[in-house]
Coordinates of C-alpha atoms in Angstrom, one line a residue:
M1 CA 120.9 100.4 104.8
A2 CA 123.0 102.9 102.9
R3 CA 120.4 103.4 100.2
G4 CA 117.6 104.2 102.7
A5 CA 119.9 106.4 104.8
E6 CA 120.9 108.4 101.8
F7 CA 117.3 108.8 100.7
L8 CA 116.3 110.1 104.1
G9 CA 119.4 112.1 104.7
A10 CA 119.9 110.3 108.0
R11 CA 122.8 108.3 109.5
Y12 CA 120.5 105.2 109.9
A13 CA 117.5 104.3 107.8
I14 CA 115.3 104.0 110.8
M15 CA 112.1 106.0 110.3
A16 CA 109.9 106.9 113.2
G17 CA 106.3 105.9 112.8
A18 CA 104.0 108.9 113.1
M19 CA 101.9 108.6 116.2
S20 CA 99.3 111.4 116.9
W21 CA 100.0 113.4 120.1
V22 CA 103.3 111.4 120.6
S23 CA 105.2 112.3 117.5
E24 CA 105.6 116.0 118.2
R25 CA 108.6 118.3 118.1
H26 CA 110.5 116.9 121.1
L27 CA 110.4 113.2 120.1
V28 CA 110.8 113.9 116.4
A29 CA 113.9 116.1 117.0
A30 CA 115.4 113.6 119.4
I31 CA 115.1 110.8 116.9
S32 CA 116.7 112.8 114.1
N33 CA 119.5 114.0 116.4
A34 CA 120.2 110.4 117.3
G35 CA 120.8 109.5 113.7
G36 CA 117.3 108.2 112.8
F37 CA 114.5 110.0 110.9
G38 CA 111.8 111.7 113.0
V39 CA 108.4 112.2 111.5
I40 CA 105.8 114.7 112.8
A41 CA 102.3 113.2 113.0
C42 CA 100.0 115.9 111.6
G43 CA 96.8 113.8 112.4
A44 CA 93.9 116.2 112.8
M45 CA 96.0 119.3 113.2
T46 CA 95.0 122.6 111.6
P47 CA 97.4 124.2 109.1
A48 CA 98.3 126.8 111.8
L49 CA 99.1 124.1 114.3
L50 CA 101.3 122.1 111.8
D51 CA 103.1 125.4 110.9
A52 CA 104.0 125.9 114.6
E53 CA 105.0 122.2 115.1
I54 CA 107.4 122.3 112.1
A55 CA 108.9 125.5 113.3
G56 CA 109.3 124.1 116.8
T57 CA 111.0 121.0 115.5
K58 CA 113.4 123.0 113.3
A59 CA 114.4 124.9 116.5
L60 CA 115.4 121.6 118.1
T61 CA 117.3 119.9 115.3
A62 CA 119.2 120.8 112.2
R63 CA 118.8 117.2 110.9
P64 CA 116.2 116.2 108.3
F65 CA 112.8 115.1 109.5
G66 CA 109.5 114.4 107.7
V67 CA 105.8 115.2 108.1
N68 CA 103.0 112.6 108.0
L69 CA 99.7 113.8 106.5
I70 CA 96.4 112.0 106.5
T71 CA 95.0 111.8 102.9
M72 CA 91.3 112.3 104.1
H73 CA 92.1 115.5 106.0
P74 CA 89.8 118.2 104.7
D75 CA 92.6 120.8 104.7
L76 CA 95.1 118.5 102.9
N77 CA 96.1 121.1 100.3
E78 CA 96.7 123.8 102.9
L79 CA 98.8 121.3 104.9
I80 CA 100.9 120.5 101.9
E81 CA 101.4 124.3 101.4
V82 CA 102.6 124.6 105.0
C83 CA 105.2 121.8 104.3
T84 CA 106.2 123.6 101.1
R85 CA 106.7 126.9 102.9
H86 CA 109.0 125.2 105.5
Q87 CA 110.8 123.3 102.8
V88 CA 110.1 120.0 104.4
G89 CA 112.1 117.4 102.5
H90 CA 109.9 114.3 103.0
V91 CA 106.1 114.1 103.2
V92 CA 104.5 110.8 104.2
L93 CA 100.9 110.3 103.0
A94 CA 98.8 107.9 105.1
G95 CA 95.2 106.8 105.2
G96 CA 94.6 105.5 101.7
L97 CA 95.2 106.5 98.1
P98 CA 96.2 110.2 97.8
P99 CA 93.6 112.4 96.1
G100 CA 94.3 113.6 92.6
G101 CA 97.1 116.1 92.3
A102 CA 98.5 115.7 95.9
I103 CA 101.6 113.8 94.9
D104 CA 102.4 116.2 92.1
R105 CA 102.0 119.2 94.4
I106 CA 104.3 117.8 97.0
K107 CA 106.9 116.8 94.4
A108 CA 106.7 120.2 92.7
S109 CA 108.0 121.7 96.0
G110 CA 111.1 119.5 95.8
A111 CA 110.0 117.2 98.6
K112 CA 110.1 113.4 98.4
V113 CA 106.7 111.6 98.7
I114 CA 106.5 108.4 100.8
C115 CA 103.3 106.4 100.8
F116 CA 101.9 103.3 102.7
A117 CA 101.0 100.1 100.8
P118 CA 99.2 97.2 102.6
A119 CA 99.1 95.1 99.4
L120 CA 101.2 94.5 96.3
A121 CA 98.6 95.8 93.8
L122 CA 98.3 99.1 95.7
A123 CA 102.1 99.3 95.9
K124 CA 102.4 99.0 92.2
K125 CA 99.7 101.6 91.6
L126 CA 101.5 104.1 93.9
V127 CA 104.8 103.5 92.1
R128 CA 103.1 104.2 88.8
S129 CA 101.8 107.5 90.3
G130 CA 105.3 108.7 90.9
I131 CA 106.0 108.3 94.6
D132 CA 109.6 108.2 95.8
A133 CA 109.5 105.5 98.4
L134 CA 107.1 103.0 100.1
V135 CA 106.4 101.9 103.6
I136 CA 104.9 98.4 103.8
E137 CA 103.3 98.1 107.2
G138 CA 101.9 94.8 108.5
M139 CA 99.0 94.2 110.8
E140 CA 101.3 93.9 113.9
A141 CA 101.7 97.6 113.9
G142 CA 100.0 100.0 116.3
G143 CA 97.2 102.4 115.3
H144 CA 95.6 102.0 111.8
I145 CA 96.5 98.7 110.3
G146 CA 95.9 96.6 107.2
P147 CA 94.9 92.9 107.1
V148 CA 98.3 91.2 106.2
S149 CA 101.3 90.4 108.5
T150 CA 104.6 92.2 108.0
S151 CA 106.5 89.0 107.2
V152 CA 104.1 88.1 104.4
L153 CA 104.0 91.7 102.9
A154 CA 107.8 91.7 102.9
Q155 CA 107.9 88.5 101.0
E156 CA 105.3 89.7 98.5
I157 CA 106.5 93.2 97.9
L158 CA 110.3 93.4 98.4
P159 CA 111.2 90.9 95.5
E160 CA 108.9 92.9 93.2
L161 CA 109.7 96.5 94.0
A162 CA 112.9 96.8 96.1
D163 CA 115.0 97.4 93.0
K164 CA 112.7 100.1 91.8
L165 CA 112.5 102.5 94.8
P166 CA 113.4 102.5 98.5
V167 CA 111.0 100.3 100.5
F168 CA 110.8 100.6 104.3
V169 CA 109.3 97.7 106.3
A170 CA 107.1 98.4 109.4
G171 CA 105.0 96.6 111.9
G172 CA 106.0 94.6 114.9
I173 CA 109.7 95.5 114.7
G174 CA 111.2 95.8 118.2
R175 CA 114.8 94.6 117.8
G176 CA 117.8 95.0 115.5
E177 CA 117.8 91.3 114.5
A178 CA 114.5 91.8 112.7
I179 CA 115.9 95.0 111.0
A180 CA 118.8 92.9 109.7
A181 CA 116.5 90.2 108.3
Y182 CA 114.4 92.7 106.3
L183 CA 117.5 94.5 105.0
E184 CA 118.8 91.1 103.8
M185 CA 115.4 90.7 102.0
G186 CA 116.0 94.0 100.1
A187 CA 114.4 96.6 102.3
A188 CA 116.1 100.0 102.3
G189 CA 115.3 100.5 105.9
V190 CA 112.6 100.2 108.6
Q191 CA 109.9 102.2 110.4
L192 CA 109.3 101.8 114.2
G193 CA 106.7 103.6 116.3
T194 CA 105.9 101.6 119.5
R195 CA 109.5 101.2 120.4
F196 CA 109.9 105.0 120.8
V197 CA 106.8 105.7 122.9
C198 CA 108.6 105.3 126.2
A199 CA 111.6 107.3 125.2
T200 CA 112.7 109.8 127.8
E201 CA 112.0 112.6 125.3
S202 CA 108.5 111.4 124.6
I203 CA 105.9 113.8 126.1
A204 CA 103.5 110.8 126.6
H205 CA 101.9 110.8 130.1
P206 CA 103.6 108.6 132.7
N207 CA 100.4 106.5 132.9
F208 CA 100.6 105.9 129.2
K209 CA 104.2 104.8 129.4
K210 CA 103.5 102.5 132.4
A211 CA 100.8 100.8 130.4
F212 CA 103.2 100.1 127.6
I213 CA 106.0 98.9 129.9
R214 CA 103.6 96.5 131.6
A215 CA 101.8 95.1 128.5
P216 CA 102.6 91.8 126.8
A217 CA 102.3 91.5 123.0
R218 CA 99.0 89.7 123.2
E219 CA 97.2 92.7 124.8
A220 CA 97.7 94.8 121.7
V221 CA 94.5 93.9 119.9
A222 CA 92.8 95.1 116.7
S223 CA 89.4 96.9 116.8
V224 CA 86.4 95.2 115.3
Q225 CA 84.3 96.7 112.4
I226 CA 80.6 96.2 113.2
D227 CA 78.9 97.6 110.1
P228 CA 80.0 96.4 106.6
R229 CA 78.7 99.7 105.1
L230 CA 81.1 101.7 107.3
P231 CA 84.6 100.8 106.1
V232 CA 86.5 101.4 109.3
I233 CA 90.3 100.8 109.1
P234 CA 91.0 98.6 112.1
V235 CA 93.1 100.1 114.9
R236 CA 95.5 98.1 117.1
A237 CA 95.6 99.3 120.7
L238 CA 96.0 97.9 124.2
K239 CA 92.7 96.4 125.6
N240 CA 90.8 98.8 127.9
A241 CA 87.3 100.4 128.3
S242 CA 87.9 102.5 125.2
T243 CA 87.7 99.3 123.1
E244 CA 84.0 99.1 124.0
L245 CA 83.5 102.8 123.5
F246 CA 84.7 102.6 119.9
T247 CA 82.1 99.9 119.2
A248 CA 79.4 102.3 120.5
K249 CA 80.8 105.1 118.4
Q250 CA 80.5 102.9 115.3
R251 CA 76.9 102.2 116.1
E252 CA 76.2 105.9 116.5
V253 CA 77.8 106.8 113.2
A254 CA 76.1 103.9 111.4
Q255 CA 72.7 105.1 112.6
A256 CA 73.5 108.6 111.4
L257 CA 74.3 107.1 107.9
D258 CA 71.0 105.1 108.0
E259 CA 69.0 108.3 108.8
G260 CA 70.8 110.3 106.1
R261 CA 72.3 112.7 108.6
L262 CA 75.8 111.9 107.4
E263 CA 77.6 111.4 104.1
M264 CA 80.2 108.5 104.0
A265 CA 83.2 110.9 103.9
E266 CA 82.0 112.8 107.0
A267 CA 81.2 109.5 108.7
Q268 CA 84.8 108.4 108.3
L269 CA 86.1 111.8 109.4
Q270 CA 84.0 111.4 112.6
I271 CA 85.7 108.0 113.3
E272 CA 89.1 109.7 112.8
H273 CA 88.1 112.5 115.2
Y274 CA 87.1 109.9 117.7
W275 CA 90.5 108.3 117.6
A276 CA 92.3 111.6 117.8
G277 CA 90.2 112.6 120.9
A278 CA 90.5 109.1 122.6
L279 CA 94.3 109.1 121.9
R280 CA 94.7 112.6 123.4
R281 CA 92.9 111.5 126.6
A282 CA 95.4 108.7 127.1
V283 CA 98.7 110.3 125.8
I284 CA 98.3 113.8 127.2
D285 CA 95.8 113.5 130.1
G286 CA 96.9 110.0 131.3
D287 CA 93.4 108.5 131.2
V288 CA 94.5 105.0 130.2
E289 CA 91.0 103.4 130.9
N290 CA 88.8 105.7 128.7
G291 CA 91.5 106.8 126.3
S292 CA 93.0 104.9 123.4
L293 CA 96.3 103.1 124.0
M294 CA 97.4 102.6 120.4
A295 CA 100.3 100.1 120.4
G296 CA 101.9 97.6 118.1
Q297 CA 102.5 94.0 119.1
S298 CA 106.2 94.9 119.7
V299 CA 105.0 96.6 122.9
G300 CA 106.1 93.4 124.7
M301 CA 109.7 94.5 123.9
V302 CA 109.2 97.9 125.6
T303 CA 110.5 97.3 129.1
R304 CA 111.7 100.6 130.4
E305 CA 111.9 104.4 129.8
E306 CA 115.2 105.3 128.2
P307 CA 116.7 108.0 126.0
V308 CA 116.1 107.9 122.2
A309 CA 119.8 107.8 121.6
D310 CA 120.1 104.5 123.6
I311 CA 117.1 103.0 121.7
V312 CA 118.7 103.8 118.3
A313 CA 122.1 102.6 119.4
A314 CA 120.7 99.3 120.7
L315 CA 118.8 98.6 117.5
V316 CA 121.9 99.3 115.4
A317 CA 124.1 97.2 117.6
E318 CA 121.7 94.3 117.4
A319 CA 121.4 94.5 113.7
E320 CA 125.1 94.7 113.2
G321 CA 125.6 91.7 115.6
A322 CA 123.1 89.7 113.6
L323 CA 124.7 90.4 110.3
S324 CA 128.2 89.8 111.7
A325 CA 127.1 86.4 113.0
R326 CA 126.0 85.4 109.5
G327 CA 129.5 86.2 108.3

């Protein structure tokens, strides 16, 4: 883990997955203070909101943390500029291939660029484009997911790229024994999101946390794409009424495409805004029926509310125990 920890500037190479509305200043700072690496989820924030969130996080921790930006955000360049002004050391780009010039602009500020790769071919393309690290995230993860499981991605990508740049494994990781296994395969570290949702420092509504604590792994299901012309990235969340509402939203957007009222880019942005709104209803307002309960399959390992420091300590102890047992 030393390579990943050095790259992040953290004690442990345990990155926090960026979860909209959840990964804000309090949780991000707590994770970094506990020795992990917190990441602000910019999501649909405006540049002004991101500016305030970064400043708020810096007031709560002197430790390094990152910012996750969505590549399809219409204000991506302005958001990069906000990160540059705050001298953010690591920018994570999510949501597809970065637009031309984005990687160079971030690197010119002195920051490290981390990107997601759901396939080996895309991972190699990103490496050629000059990124500094990769996150390979399997379909067990919460929120937006790719089509391949974490274990298969790790077997495909780590032997090919782990010696070229730090690779962090994500998706379905809930215990330290899994962390140890991926480190042995060549990973520089891991990324976890779901495991931190029920942290004491998380501002998620008590109803949201209760839903996580009660849910078994099988209730974290992937959304279904209903129109092949509308390339919707599947989202994994706990089953509730919102699952059906998303199907209706897709039909609405597809009809607007049919009628020429929407361009494809705007259609995808509307889907993103749907998820941002639905997630806010659940995380902030506590409406766990009509809001989105984005969760990875590791939700079955979330059994209580506890401080971030205890979660990180338990993960590290389990990983160390697993490695010691192997001699």
